[in-house]
């Protein structure tokens, strides 16, 4: 639970969901990115963040299907 302190602002994060089959990436597939995004949103809620934003690019190696992702996040948070 977060405290409502005077002057406290809402805070959130944005995720681009980049993935690549490259040794420097932890997210090697689109599925990895989706699962990590869900875990990130759950963790953000646990520490009291107010918002999560996901950028969508349909033809790039980024998050591309917002509604299934947001539905999964809604089911877990």
Short mmCIF file of C-alpha atoms in Angstrom, two decimals:
data_model
loop_
_atom_site.label_atom_id
_atom_site.label_comp_id
_atom_site.label_asym_id
_atom_site.label_seq_id
_atom_site.Cartn_x
_atom_site.Cartn_y
_atom_site.Cartn_z
CA UNK A 1 0.00 0.00 0.00
CA UNK A 2 1.32 3.48 -0.80
CA UNK A 3 0.92 6.49 1.45
CA UNK A 4 -0.89 9.57 0.16
CA UNK A 5 1.64 12.18 1.19
CA UNK A 6 1.09 15.87 0.48
CA UNK A 7 2.89 16.95 -2.70
CA UNK A 8 3.43 13.35 -3.85
CA UNK A 9 3.05 12.92 -7.59
CA UNK A 10 1.88 9.91 -9.53
CA UNK A 11 4.66 7.87 -11.10
CA UNK A 12 4.78 5.19 -13.77
CA UNK A 13 7.03 3.80 -16.47
CA UNK A 14 7.08 3.18 -20.21
CA UNK A 15 8.33 0.01 -21.87
CA UNK A 16 9.23 -0.34 -25.53
CA UNK A 17 9.52 -4.10 -25.41
CA UNK A 18 12.59 -4.47 -27.64
CA UNK A 19 13.75 -8.02 -28.31
CA UNK A 20 16.48 -9.54 -30.44
CA UNK A 21 18.22 -12.87 -30.83
CA UNK A 22 21.51 -11.32 -29.75
CA UNK A 23 23.74 -12.34 -26.82
CA UNK A 24 23.42 -8.92 -25.15
CA UNK A 25 19.61 -9.13 -24.97
CA UNK A 26 17.78 -10.91 -22.14
CA UNK A 27 14.60 -10.86 -24.23
CA UNK A 28 15.43 -13.03 -27.23
CA UNK A 29 11.87 -13.56 -28.53
CA UNK A 30 8.58 -11.74 -28.60
CA UNK A 31 7.28 -14.24 -26.04
CA UNK A 32 10.16 -13.35 -23.68
CA UNK A 33 9.25 -9.68 -23.98
CA UNK A 34 5.56 -10.30 -23.27
CA UNK A 35 6.30 -12.40 -20.18
CA UNK A 36 8.84 -9.87 -18.88
CA UNK A 37 6.33 -7.05 -19.45
CA UNK A 38 3.73 -8.84 -17.34
CA UNK A 39 6.31 -9.45 -14.58
CA UNK A 40 7.37 -5.79 -14.73
CA UNK A 41 3.80 -4.55 -14.36
CA UNK A 42 3.18 -6.87 -11.39
CA UNK A 43 6.38 -5.69 -9.69
CA UNK A 44 5.50 -2.05 -10.39
CA UNK A 45 2.13 -2.50 -8.72
CA UNK A 46 3.76 -4.19 -5.72
CA UNK A 47 5.99 -1.15 -5.09
CA UNK A 48 3.13 1.30 -5.58
CA UNK A 49 3.64 2.77 -9.05
CA UNK A 50 0.52 4.36 -10.50
CA UNK A 51 0.87 3.58 -14.19
CA UNK A 52 2.39 1.37 -16.83
CA UNK A 53 2.62 2.37 -20.48
CA UNK A 54 3.61 0.13 -23.37
CA UNK A 55 4.66 1.49 -26.75
CA UNK A 56 3.47 -0.52 -29.74
CA UNK A 57 5.16 -0.93 -33.14
CA UNK A 58 3.47 -3.55 -35.27
CA UNK A 59 6.31 -4.16 -37.74
CA UNK A 60 9.35 -3.91 -35.47
CA UNK A 61 10.92 -6.22 -32.92
CA UNK A 62 8.98 -4.57 -30.13
CA UNK A 63 5.66 -5.13 -28.43
CA UNK A 64 3.05 -5.43 -31.17
CA UNK A 65 -0.21 -6.72 -29.67
CA UNK A 66 -1.40 -4.37 -26.93
CA UNK A 67 -4.79 -5.86 -26.07
CA UNK A 68 -3.66 -9.42 -25.20
CA UNK A 69 -0.76 -7.96 -23.20
CA UNK A 70 -2.95 -5.50 -21.31
CA UNK A 71 -5.53 -8.22 -20.65
CA UNK A 72 -2.84 -10.48 -19.18
CA UNK A 73 -1.52 -7.63 -17.05
CA UNK A 74 -5.05 -6.83 -15.85
CA UNK A 75 -5.56 -10.46 -14.84
CA UNK A 76 -2.35 -10.44 -12.76
CA UNK A 77 -2.62 -7.01 -11.09
#
